[in-house]
């Protein structure tokens, strides 16, 4: 039973990681806690649902299109709600993000109604694979695989491409990067595009996995992803993955040990506990205090 | 006698407006507490509602079980919340920036889950809170508390203590070099913030007459933060304005029916874009008032309550 | 100065009077969420209420007055719900307020209604300690404390289940109180609770809980929460190869349970106060009318309770020959065997509603089918 619970935990953690990756990337570049990230994930799931149910598309095509929709949305949101606030207090941008989040979840509620919607059963063929006494479904494997793949490709983009170099320069020093000829607006738009597309992919996968998509799924998912990102060290891409998986495993093992009523408390207690000993998260860089 | 007289006085006010007015009062108390922590001291807290819940449950349980005089009850609620503020603040105020933010959020979530599992809070069923044991009508009580809290906040912000807090916000390392014990000051600010949240929670519990641990979740904390930031970080008149506007806004926007929250969300975004430092951020209300009355304002030290760069920099 | 104030007071007074003067209609306030996290309960309640008002007005209204619903969205927010209740009472001069479908907000609104002597009829509050809040506070829900004991008898003695797994939604008052009732009813029965798991409303991942339950080999899962989580719970159970069924209260009665749960909820059981397959004439009429309006969609629990709430109020008003809440309140308290679409309702002397008989429904081929009919004792 322990192995089964561990698999449950890793699969759940991977869904957190999927959202946390985009969160942490946006944070890494402009130090914004993007509370609207969870809503983009939710919109991504709904977009795919529309493509599957109404346009009868293949789920993979629907996922790519949903990513495209959210990519565009991420860029537009950044342009309207965050760009004008780039030089103001970071809290102003935070409130703006909360405004966007309220707007998006209400919009989806008005269009799709309040009840949860599910993907059709046959949309993704699920096969159970037995490993000893435990079993893992093909969908769980896919989620774990995709989140690992996305993490690696993000690492690659950030560390081995030209735009990645520009991203790192922007995150180090916005003004100097601009002076050195980096088109910071483009870099930030790109970051949002990438992050939002990731969120959409996460939304679709999680939507199929749990078979439920609802207008209010973004908030809690966003919070957990935020917690995962901070746990791993916010701004660090492998950290988001590690934080997500750790959070998922701890939660599930807590339930397995018979503390299902304290599930969320366990997750956050681990987070606070880790921060006590490593104030910048597991893989986070030390904050350099400028004197 | 006096109670009856005051009751009649309250009954003169239109009941619907009175209801909104009292909710505004409670929101002001909550916002002012968070303003001290986040606005003045610069420590972002995403768990203010947790302290409110401690005050609400302490107050509610004291009234239900002991029926104590309301003033004793109110102070106890504040103290209990302040106690938790110190308890939580002591370990986590070493953290900075967004790590502190998530730690406060984490504590709020942990507390909520614990309260949901206690018998004394009646778990998810919550508590129905009876009328408080006081001859003074609750609306008057709330607004007296509001005035007291405003006065206290003005005193704090203009004191040596308040200047130390602002120094921490502007540059923690420099403040420490100047001999300010930053951790101690931060914990004190946190405790005062928690105390006011406890007061607000206790008043809330008795006014709304029913409390449930789920009411004090992340969304409530965010609501309070909205008020503080929208009003202008560090500005007392700003917090008062922010709390009043955001509490009344859903009522004003009621005519839009289902599209109301859509507009509310968009409004938040646009208000922030047009007033990035909050509505009253960088505005000196004192100077405005003096100007309106045609008096020449007395010059003050540069770090006055609600002037200049407030809200520009929260780390 | 005094003059100015008195003029102001006079103006406010006149404004109030002008609203009060609007004769010819009797207003009913809708208290519930149309946006926010609990909108899935508020929206269907309002839909049911609107259909009922149409029917009432088609039949000539009540005591010569047309019925009108005043709606306001409380977002599931308690201070806002209190504002709205006060607005309904002092601005709109409603005769009664229907709602809120959640127990918590009902408890916030109840003292305000009681103070102002306006009837509050909750179409959905099932938690304990609601009608105790006052003479003007009613509800038309299925009372679990009377429905559960005979059902437990049925499951243990007739269906022969011995090992029960209990799942509770921890942050849902309905679920927490239903579990309490269930556990009390299980005491002294020849059956045991082998697993006691907690979830939260809004959770999506139940894999850990199901793995735990599976290890305990139960005969059946008792889930006390609502339909969304119920569907997801069963999906997860089937995914892990746990092939026992679920049963639960009327919170599970919704077409969404079936649309979301699909094959996984086949065999799941819920108990309700009505019988959609071979309904009473009232229920049949309602279901057909509802389907005609909503592209063939079936009504859920909240629609039926919203509909009944309005019908009960209209009935009480007619019997009292008055639309004054101080008068029709007494008739509402005396309602006996009211043929509602959510069941046959009797208000007991302690103001608690009883729906008898209770029907146990089972999901078969994607529809709710009758499994058993259980009689409930009515305390006279």
Coordinates of C-alpha atoms in Angstrom, one line a residue, chain B residues 14-17 19-20 23 113 116-117 123-125 128 204 208-210 212 214-215 220 250-251 254 258 260-261, chain C residues 16 35 72-73 75 78-80 82-84 86-87 90-91 104 107-108 111 128 133 170-173 176-177 180:
Chain B
X14 CA -32.0 53.6 7.8
X15 CA -31.5 49.9 8.6
X16 CA -29.9 49.1 5.2
X17 CA -27.4 51.9 5.4
X19 CA -25.9 47.5 8.0
X20 CA -23.4 48.6 5.3
X23 CA -19.6 46.4 7.8
X113 CA -7.9 23.4 9.1
X116 CA -12.3 23.0 11.3
X117 CA -11.4 20.0 13.4
X123 CA -16.2 22.1 13.3
X124 CA -17.7 22.9 9.9
X125 CA -21.1 23.6 11.5
X128 CA -24.3 31.0 16.2
X204 CA -17.7 40.7 13.2
X208 CA -22.9 38.8 11.7
X209 CA -24.1 36.5 14.5
X210 CA -22.7 33.3 12.9
X212 CA -17.5 29.4 10.6
X214 CA -14.2 28.5 6.4
X215 CA -15.2 32.2 6.4
X220 CA -10.8 37.2 3.2
X250 CA -20.6 45.3 -4.3
X251 CA -23.7 47.1 -3.1
X254 CA -25.7 45.5 -7.5
X258 CA -24.6 38.8 -12.6
X260 CA -21.1 42.6 -11.0
X261 CA -18.0 40.7 -10.1
Chain C
X16 CA -38.8 54.7 2.2
X35 CA -21.5 34.0 -8.5
X72 CA -29.7 39.7 -5.3
X73 CA -26.4 37.8 -5.5
X75 CA -21.5 35.6 -3.7
X78 CA -21.8 36.5 4.9
X79 CA -21.5 40.2 5.5
X80 CA -23.0 40.8 2.0
X82 CA -26.6 40.4 5.8
X83 CA -26.6 43.6 3.8
X84 CA -29.0 42.0 1.3
X86 CA -31.6 44.2 5.4
X87 CA -32.1 45.6 1.9
X90 CA -36.3 47.8 4.6
X91 CA -36.1 48.7 0.9
X104 CA -24.1 29.1 7.2
X107 CA -27.9 31.3 10.1
X108 CA -26.6 34.8 9.3
X111 CA -31.7 36.8 13.2
X128 CA -28.5 21.6 12.8
X133 CA -33.2 30.6 15.5
X170 CA -14.7 18.4 6.2
X171 CA -15.5 22.0 5.2
X172 CA -19.1 21.3 4.3
X173 CA -21.6 21.7 7.1
X176 CA -20.4 17.0 8.7
X177 CA -23.8 17.0 10.3
X180 CA -22.8 12.7 12.7

